[in-house]
CSV table of C-alpha atoms in Angstrom, one decimal:
chain,number,residue,atom,x,y,z
A,869,MET,CA,104.5,69.8,98.6
A,870,SER,CA,106.7,68.6,101.4
A,871,ASP,CA,108.1,71.0,103.9
A,872,ASP,CA,111.5,69.4,103.7
A,873,PRO,CA,113.8,71.9,102.0
A,874,GLU,CA,115.6,69.2,100.1
A,875,ASP,CA,112.3,68.3,98.4
A,876,ARG,CA,112.0,71.8,97.1
A,877,MET,CA,115.4,71.9,95.5
A,878,LEU,CA,116.0,71.4,91.8
A,879,GLY,CA,118.2,68.5,90.6
A,880,TRP,CA,120.8,69.0,87.9
A,881,ASP,CA,118.5,67.7,85.2
A,882,GLU,CA,115.4,69.7,86.3
A,883,SER,CA,114.1,73.1,85.3
A,884,VAL,CA,111.4,75.6,86.3
A,885,PHE,CA,110.7,76.1,82.6
A,886,ARG,CA,108.3,74.0,80.6
A,887,ASP,CA,109.1,75.9,77.3
A,888,GLU,CA,111.6,78.6,77.6
A,889,HIS,CA,111.0,79.7,74.0
A,890,VAL,CA,107.7,81.2,75.2
A,891,PHE,CA,109.8,84.1,76.7
A,892,GLU,CA,111.5,85.0,73.4
A,893,ILE,CA,110.4,88.3,71.9
A,894,ASP,CA,109.4,86.7,68.6
A,895,TRP,CA,107.1,84.0,70.1
A,896,LEU,CA,103.5,84.5,68.9
A,897,PRO,CA,100.7,83.8,71.4
A,898,GLU,CA,97.8,81.6,70.4
A,899,THR,CA,95.4,84.3,71.7
A,900,PHE,CA,96.2,88.0,71.1
A,901,LYS,CA,94.5,89.6,74.0
A,902,HIS,CA,93.2,93.2,74.5
A,903,ARG,CA,93.7,94.2,70.9
A,904,ASP,CA,90.4,93.4,69.3
A,905,THR,CA,89.7,96.9,68.1
A,906,GLN,CA,93.1,97.3,66.5
A,907,MET,CA,92.9,94.0,64.8
A,908,GLU,CA,89.5,94.7,63.3
A,909,THR,CA,90.8,98.0,61.8
A,910,LEU,CA,93.8,96.2,60.3
A,911,LYS,CA,91.6,93.5,58.9
A,912,TYR,CA,89.3,96.1,57.4
A,913,ALA,CA,92.3,97.8,55.7
A,914,LEU,CA,93.7,94.6,54.3
A,915,ARG,CA,90.4,93.0,53.2
A,916,PRO,CA,90.6,94.4,49.6
A,917,ALA,CA,93.9,92.5,49.1
A,918,VAL,CA,92.1,89.2,49.6
A,919,ARG,CA,89.8,90.2,46.7
A,920,GLY,CA,92.8,91.0,44.5
A,921,SER,CA,92.7,94.8,44.9
A,922,ARG,CA,95.2,97.2,46.4
A,923,PRO,CA,94.6,97.3,50.2
A,924,LEU,CA,94.3,100.5,52.2
A,925,ASN,CA,97.5,101.8,53.7
A,926,VAL,CA,97.9,101.9,57.5
A,927,ILE,CA,99.8,103.7,60.2
A,928,ALA,CA,100.1,101.6,63.4
A,929,ARG,CA,101.4,103.8,66.2
A,930,GLY,CA,102.0,103.3,69.9
A,931,PRO,CA,104.6,103.0,72.6
A,932,PRO,CA,107.2,100.2,72.5
A,933,GLY,CA,105.9,96.7,73.5
A,934,THR,CA,102.2,97.4,72.9
A,935,GLY,CA,101.6,94.6,70.3
A,936,LYS,CA,102.1,96.5,67.0
A,937,THR,CA,104.6,94.0,65.5
A,938,THR,CA,102.7,91.0,66.9
A,939,ALA,CA,99.5,92.2,65.3
A,940,ALA,CA,101.2,92.5,61.9
A,941,GLN,CA,102.8,89.1,62.2
A,942,ILE,CA,99.5,87.4,63.2
A,943,LEU,CA,97.6,89.0,60.3
A,944,PHE,CA,100.4,88.2,57.8
A,945,ASP,CA,100.4,84.5,59.0
A,946,GLU,CA,96.7,84.4,58.5
A,947,LEU,CA,96.9,85.9,55.0
A,948,THR,CA,99.7,83.6,54.0
A,949,ALA,CA,97.9,80.5,55.2
A,950,GLN,CA,94.4,81.4,53.9
A,951,THR,CA,94.9,83.6,50.8
A,952,ASP,CA,97.3,84.3,47.9
A,953,VAL,CA,98.3,87.7,49.2
A,954,LYS,CA,102.1,88.1,49.4
A,955,THR,CA,103.2,89.6,52.7
A,956,VAL,CA,106.7,90.9,53.7
A,957,ARG,CA,107.7,92.4,57.0
A,958,VAL,CA,110.8,94.7,56.9
A,959,ASN,CA,112.7,95.6,60.0
A,960,CYS,CA,113.7,99.2,59.3
A,961,GLN,CA,116.2,99.2,62.2
A,962,MET,CA,118.2,96.7,60.1
A,963,ASP,CA,117.1,97.9,56.6
A,964,SER,CA,117.0,101.7,57.0
A,965,THR,CA,117.5,102.8,53.3
A,966,ARG,CA,115.2,102.6,50.3
A,967,TYR,CA,117.6,100.2,48.6
A,968,ALA,CA,117.9,98.0,51.7
A,969,VAL,CA,114.1,97.8,52.0
A,970,PHE,CA,113.7,96.8,48.3
A,971,SER,CA,116.5,94.3,48.6
A,972,ARG,CA,114.5,92.7,51.5
A,973,LEU,CA,111.4,92.6,49.3
A,974,PHE,CA,113.3,91.0,46.5
A,975,ALA,CA,114.7,88.3,48.8
A,976,GLU,CA,111.3,87.5,50.2
A,977,ILE,CA,109.6,87.5,46.7
A,978,PHE,CA,112.3,85.5,44.8
A,979,ASP,CA,113.5,83.4,47.7
A,980,TYR,CA,117.1,84.4,47.1
A,981,GLU,CA,119.2,87.5,47.8
A,982,PRO,CA,119.7,90.1,45.1
A,983,PRO,CA,123.3,90.6,43.9
A,984,SER,CA,125.3,92.6,46.6
A,985,SER,CA,126.6,95.0,44.0
A,986,GLY,CA,126.1,95.9,40.3
A,987,ILE,CA,122.3,96.2,40.3
A,988,SER,CA,120.7,99.6,40.2
A,989,PHE,CA,117.6,100.5,42.3
A,990,LYS,CA,115.6,100.9,39.1
A,991,LYS,CA,116.4,97.4,38.0
A,992,LEU,CA,115.7,96.0,41.4
A,993,PHE,CA,112.4,97.8,41.6
A,994,SER,CA,111.5,96.6,38.1
A,995,GLN,CA,112.2,93.0,38.8
A,996,ILE,CA,110.0,93.1,41.9
A,997,THR,CA,107.0,94.7,40.1
A,998,ASP,CA,107.4,92.5,37.1
A,999,LYS,CA,107.1,89.4,39.3
A,1000,LEU,CA,104.0,90.8,41.1
A,1001,VAL,CA,102.3,91.5,37.8
A,1002,GLU,CA,103.4,88.2,36.3
A,1003,GLU,CA,102.0,86.2,39.3
A,1004,ASP,CA,99.0,88.5,39.7
A,1005,GLU,CA,99.9,88.9,43.4
A,1006,VAL,CA,99.0,91.7,45.8
A,1007,LEU,CA,101.9,92.6,48.0
A,1008,VAL,CA,101.4,94.0,51.6
A,1009,VAL,CA,104.6,95.4,53.1
A,1010,ALA,CA,104.9,96.1,56.9
A,1011,LEU,CA,107.6,98.7,57.5
A,1012,ASP,CA,108.3,97.8,61.1
A,1013,ASP,CA,109.9,100.6,63.1
A,1014,VAL,CA,109.4,102.9,60.1
A,1015,ASN,CA,110.7,105.8,62.3
A,1016,TYR,CA,114.2,104.6,61.5
A,1017,LEU,CA,113.7,105.4,57.8
A,1018,PHE,CA,112.8,108.9,58.9
A,1019,TYR,CA,115.9,109.2,61.0
A,1020,GLU,CA,118.0,108.4,57.9
A,1021,SER,CA,115.9,110.7,55.7
A,1022,GLU,CA,114.8,107.7,53.6
A,1023,ALA,CA,111.1,107.5,54.4
A,1024,SER,CA,109.7,109.7,51.6
A,1025,ASP,CA,111.6,108.1,48.8
A,1026,THR,CA,110.9,104.6,50.1
A,1027,LEU,CA,107.1,105.2,50.4
A,1028,TYR,CA,106.9,107.0,47.1
A,1029,SER,CA,108.4,104.1,45.3
A,1030,LEU,CA,106.0,101.6,47.0
A,1031,LEU,CA,102.9,103.7,46.6
A,1032,ARG,CA,103.6,104.8,43.0
A,1033,ALA,CA,104.6,101.3,41.9
A,1034,HIS,CA,101.3,100.9,39.9
A,1035,GLU,CA,102.2,104.0,37.9
A,1036,ALA,CA,105.7,102.7,37.0
A,1037,HIS,CA,104.3,99.3,36.2
A,1038,SER,CA,100.6,98.9,35.4
A,1039,GLY,CA,99.0,96.2,37.4
A,1040,ALA,CA,101.4,96.3,40.4
A,1041,LYS,CA,99.3,96.3,43.6
A,1042,ILE,CA,101.1,97.2,46.8
A,1043,GLY,CA,99.8,98.2,50.2
A,1044,VAL,CA,101.9,99.5,53.1
A,1045,ILE,CA,101.6,99.2,56.9
A,1046,CYS,CA,103.9,101.7,58.7
A,1047,VAL,CA,104.6,100.7,62.3
A,1048,SER,CA,106.1,103.4,64.5
A,1049,SER,CA,107.0,103.5,68.2
A,1050,ASP,CA,108.1,107.1,68.1
A,1051,LEU,CA,105.1,109.0,69.5
A,1052,GLU,CA,106.8,112.4,68.7
A,1053,LEU,CA,107.0,111.5,65.0
A,1054,ASP,CA,104.0,112.6,63.0
A,1055,VAL,CA,104.5,110.2,60.1
A,1056,ILE,CA,102.2,112.1,57.6
A,1057,ASP,CA,103.6,115.6,58.4
A,1058,ALA,CA,107.1,114.3,58.1
A,1059,LEU,CA,106.6,113.0,54.6
A,1060,ASP,CA,107.1,115.0,51.4
A,1061,THR,CA,103.9,116.4,49.9
A,1062,ARG,CA,104.3,114.1,46.9
A,1063,VAL,CA,103.9,111.1,49.2
A,1064,GLN,CA,101.2,112.6,51.4
A,1065,SER,CA,98.9,112.9,48.4
A,1066,VAL,CA,98.9,109.2,47.7
A,1067,PHE,CA,99.4,107.7,51.2
A,1068,ARG,CA,96.1,108.7,53.0
A,1069,PRO,CA,96.3,105.8,55.6
A,1070,GLU,CA,94.0,104.4,58.1
A,1071,GLU,CA,95.4,105.1,61.6
A,1072,VAL,CA,95.5,102.5,64.4
A,1073,TYR,CA,96.7,103.4,67.8
A,1074,PHE,CA,98.0,100.8,70.2
A,1075,ASN,CA,97.6,102.3,73.7
A,1076,PRO,CA,99.8,101.2,76.6
A,1077,TYR,CA,98.5,98.1,78.5
A,1078,GLY,CA,97.1,98.7,82.0
A,1079,GLN,CA,98.3,96.6,84.9
A,1080,ALA,CA,95.4,94.2,84.8
A,1081,GLU,CA,95.9,93.6,81.1
A,1082,ILE,CA,99.6,93.1,81.6
A,1083,ALA,CA,99.0,90.5,84.3
A,1084,ASP,CA,96.5,88.7,82.1
A,1085,ILE,CA,98.9,88.6,79.1
A,1086,LEU,CA,101.9,87.6,81.1
A,1087,GLY,CA,99.9,85.1,83.1
A,1088,GLU,CA,99.2,83.2,79.8
A,1089,ARG,CA,103.0,83.3,79.0
A,1090,ALA,CA,103.8,82.0,82.5
A,1091,ASP,CA,101.3,79.2,82.2
A,1092,ARG,CA,102.8,78.1,78.9
A,1093,GLY,CA,106.4,78.7,79.7
A,1094,PHE,CA,106.8,77.6,83.4
A,1095,ASN,CA,106.0,74.3,85.0
A,1096,GLU,CA,102.8,74.2,87.1
A,1097,GLY,CA,103.0,76.2,90.4
A,1098,VAL,CA,106.3,77.9,89.6
A,1099,VAL,CA,104.8,81.5,89.4
A,1100,GLY,CA,102.1,82.4,91.9
A,1101,PRO,CA,99.7,85.4,91.8
A,1102,THR,CA,101.8,87.6,94.1
A,1103,VAL,CA,104.9,87.2,91.8
A,1104,LEU,CA,102.8,87.8,88.7
A,1105,ASP,CA,101.3,90.9,90.1
A,1106,ARG,CA,104.7,92.3,91.0
A,1107,VAL,CA,106.0,91.6,87.5
A,1108,ALA,CA,102.9,93.4,86.0
A,1109,GLU,CA,103.4,96.4,88.4
A,1110,LEU,CA,107.1,96.8,87.4
A,1111,THR,CA,106.1,96.4,83.7
A,1112,GLU,CA,103.6,99.2,84.0
A,1113,GLU,CA,106.2,101.4,85.5
A,1114,GLN,CA,108.2,101.0,82.3
A,1115,GLY,CA,105.3,102.3,80.2
A,1116,GLY,CA,103.5,99.0,79.8
A,1117,ASP,CA,106.2,97.6,77.5
A,1118,LEU,CA,105.4,93.9,77.5
A,1119,ARG,CA,109.0,93.1,76.4
A,1120,VAL,CA,110.1,94.3,79.8
A,1121,GLY,CA,107.6,91.9,81.5
A,1122,ILE,CA,108.5,89.0,79.3
A,1123,ASP,CA,112.2,89.4,79.9
A,1124,LEU,CA,111.5,89.9,83.6
A,1125,LEU,CA,109.7,86.6,83.8
A,1126,ARG,CA,112.5,84.7,82.0
A,1127,ARG,CA,115.3,86.3,84.2
A,1128,ALA,CA,113.3,85.7,87.4
A,1129,GLY,CA,112.9,82.0,86.4
A,1130,MET,CA,116.7,81.8,85.8
A,1131,ASN,CA,117.3,83.4,89.2
A,1132,ALA,CA,115.1,80.8,90.8
A,1133,GLU,CA,117.1,78.1,89.1
A,1134,ARG,CA,120.3,79.6,90.3
A,1135,ARG,CA,118.9,79.2,93.8
A,1136,ALA,CA,117.9,75.6,92.9
A,1137,SER,CA,114.3,76.6,93.8
A,1138,ARG,CA,111.2,75.0,92.3
A,1139,SER,CA,109.3,78.3,92.4
A,1140,VAL,CA,109.9,81.9,91.5
A,1141,GLU,CA,109.8,84.3,94.4
A,1142,THR,CA,109.4,88.1,94.6
A,1143,GLU,CA,113.1,88.3,95.4
A,1144,ASP,CA,113.9,86.7,92.0
A,1145,VAL,CA,111.8,89.4,90.3
A,1146,GLU,CA,113.5,92.3,92.1
A,1147,ALA,CA,116.9,91.0,91.4
A,1148,ALA,CA,116.1,90.6,87.7
A,1149,TYR,CA,114.5,94.0,87.3
A,1150,ASP,CA,117.8,95.9,87.2
A,1151,LYS,CA,118.5,94.2,83.9
A,1152,SER,CA,115.1,93.8,82.4
A,1153,LYS,CA,114.2,97.5,82.7
A,1154,TYR,CA,116.9,98.2,80.2
A,1155,VAL,CA,115.6,95.8,77.6
A,1156,HIS,CA,114.5,98.7,75.3
A,1157,LEU,CA,117.9,100.5,75.7
A,1158,SER,CA,119.8,97.3,74.9
A,1159,ARG,CA,117.8,96.8,71.7
A,1160,ARG,CA,118.4,100.3,70.5
A,1161,LEU,CA,122.1,100.3,71.3
A,1162,ARG,CA,122.6,97.0,69.4
A,1163,GLU,CA,121.4,98.6,66.2
A,1164,LEU,CA,123.8,101.6,66.3
A,1165,SER,CA,126.6,101.9,63.8
A,1166,ASP,CA,130.2,102.1,64.9
A,1167,SER,CA,130.3,105.9,64.7
A,1168,GLU,CA,127.0,106.2,66.6
A,1169,THR,CA,128.3,103.9,69.3
A,1170,ALA,CA,131.5,105.9,69.5
A,1171,LEU,CA,129.5,109.1,70.1
A,1172,VAL,CA,127.4,107.5,72.9
A,1173,GLU,CA,130.6,106.5,74.6
A,1174,VAL,CA,132.0,110.0,74.3
A,1175,ILE,CA,128.7,111.5,75.7
A,1176,ALA,CA,128.8,109.0,78.6
A,1177,ALA,CA,132.3,110.3,79.5
A,1178,HIS,CA,131.3,114.0,79.0
A,1179,ASP,CA,127.7,113.9,80.1
A,1180,GLY,CA,126.0,117.3,80.3
A,1181,GLN,CA,128.7,119.1,78.3
A,1182,GLN,CA,128.1,121.4,75.3
A,1183,ALA,CA,127.9,119.9,71.8
A,1184,GLY,CA,131.0,121.8,70.7
A,1185,ASP,CA,133.1,120.5,73.5
A,1186,ILE,CA,131.9,116.9,73.0
A,1187,TYR,CA,132.6,117.2,69.2
A,1188,ASP,CA,136.3,117.9,70.0
A,1189,ALA,CA,136.6,114.5,71.8
A,1190,PHE,CA,134.5,112.7,69.2
A,1191,SER,CA,136.5,114.0,66.2
A,1192,GLU,CA,139.7,112.7,67.8
A,1193,GLN,CA,138.3,109.2,67.8
A,1194,THR,CA,136.5,109.2,64.4
A,1195,ASP,CA,137.7,112.0,62.2
A,1196,LEU,CA,134.1,112.6,61.2
A,1197,GLY,CA,133.0,116.1,60.2
A,1198,TYR,CA,130.6,118.3,62.2
A,1199,THR,CA,127.7,117.8,59.7
A,1200,ARG,CA,127.8,114.0,60.3
A,1201,TYR,CA,128.2,114.6,64.0
A,1202,SER,CA,125.0,116.7,64.1
A,1203,GLU,CA,123.1,114.0,62.2
A,1204,ILE,CA,124.1,111.4,64.7
A,1205,ILE,CA,123.1,113.7,67.6
A,1206,ASN,CA,119.7,114.1,66.0
A,1207,LYS,CA,119.3,110.4,65.6
A,1208,LEU,CA,120.3,109.6,69.2
A,1209,ASP,CA,117.9,112.3,70.4
A,1210,GLN,CA,115.1,110.8,68.3
A,1211,LEU,CA,115.9,107.4,69.7
A,1212,ASP,CA,115.6,108.9,73.2
A,1213,ILE,CA,119.0,107.7,74.2
A,1214,ILE,CA,120.1,111.3,74.8
A,1215,ASP,CA,118.6,114.7,75.3
A,1216,ALA,CA,120.0,117.5,73.1
A,1217,ASP,CA,118.4,120.6,74.4
A,1218,TYR,CA,119.4,124.1,73.4
A,1219,THR,CA,120.7,126.4,76.2
A,1220,ASN,CA,122.2,129.9,76.3
A,1221,VAL,CA,125.9,129.8,76.9
A,1222,GLU,CA,127.6,133.1,78.0
A,1223,GLY,CA,129.8,134.4,75.2
A,1224,ARG,CA,128.8,131.6,72.8
A,1225,GLY,CA,125.1,132.1,72.2
A,1226,ARG,CA,122.8,129.1,71.9
A,1227,SER,CA,124.4,125.7,72.1
A,1228,ARG,CA,123.1,122.2,72.6
A,1229,GLU,CA,123.7,120.4,75.9
A,1230,LEU,CA,124.1,116.7,75.5
A,1231,THR,CA,122.9,114.4,78.3
A,1232,LEU,CA,122.2,110.7,78.5
A,1233,ASN,CA,118.6,109.6,79.4
A,1234,TYR,CA,120.0,106.6,81.2
A,1235,ASP,CA,122.6,105.9,83.9
A,1236,ALA,CA,126.0,106.2,82.2
A,1237,ASP,CA,127.3,102.9,83.6
A,1238,ALA,CA,124.1,101.1,82.4
A,1239,VAL,CA,124.7,102.5,78.9
A,1240,LEU,CA,128.4,101.6,78.8
A,1241,GLU,CA,127.7,98.1,80.1
A,1242,ARG,CA,125.4,97.5,77.1
A,1243,LEU,CA,127.5,98.9,74.3
């Protein structure tokens, strides 16, 4: 490359990116690295479905950004392309009730949405199982982020309906993959005993990626997504290092690469430098927070805003400010606190308050300005 600075500058119609879609969260890599053991266990559990039998149920657990959803998507794509097994992935952040889950199953099985009102769960359930038996299909359901069903107290009813489908309709064959990023949630213990007796899943743990593994995976993305020579080894190592600091969450690293590339383009540079990575990190490290905040309801968002303004105060005091905005009762207020605590957006620890006994102190787990900026 020429030493002339002008030769290193991007023109208006030029880009450092070869394929920017590679840095989208839903992009599936051609090679799924460092997850051979997990994939083998999942394939073992699903193999009976290929033979027309009910597959084994699975719990896939691990921190965010460790490949759980990608593993399910890759296996589902393979099953759809090579077998007659019907597969449906349900995003439980979006569909967090039993009715919403089965509405999603209905839409995927029938290729159209169920009526928005006027159809009971019993009828919805019956139409799904009737179709499976009529077509002699095995259905595998991935409940992605199943922890959200637990947060809404919907998990046991949802799983009971799925796992007992063959009793309600002879010949219905359904297997379930529960994907959870909440390491404090013991999925089996949190289920009703009536569900525990029929669930009995295989367990697959997705451990955090190490720095070398992160560099290897992100290096492949960089090769596919950037033009040749845009990202060098030093930059890639720094991205991997910062990603590991965020618990090995690959979504942080992927977003960091994309934002660093955009920063390089802002400088009209043909290469990404360490300074681009450092500048991007302040935003990329909050990828997980942004994702969780986007999924909150209006009342949940309102409480986050109130806590940000009264960080570290007692739950009773914060409720006074919250109720002025929403008119919600204390029971619903407590439910939202529990959910925000489970999502790790806040800490809600009990403390002894003089003259008032034990009370919960509500504190944000992130910088208040960073939270408010992303609401």
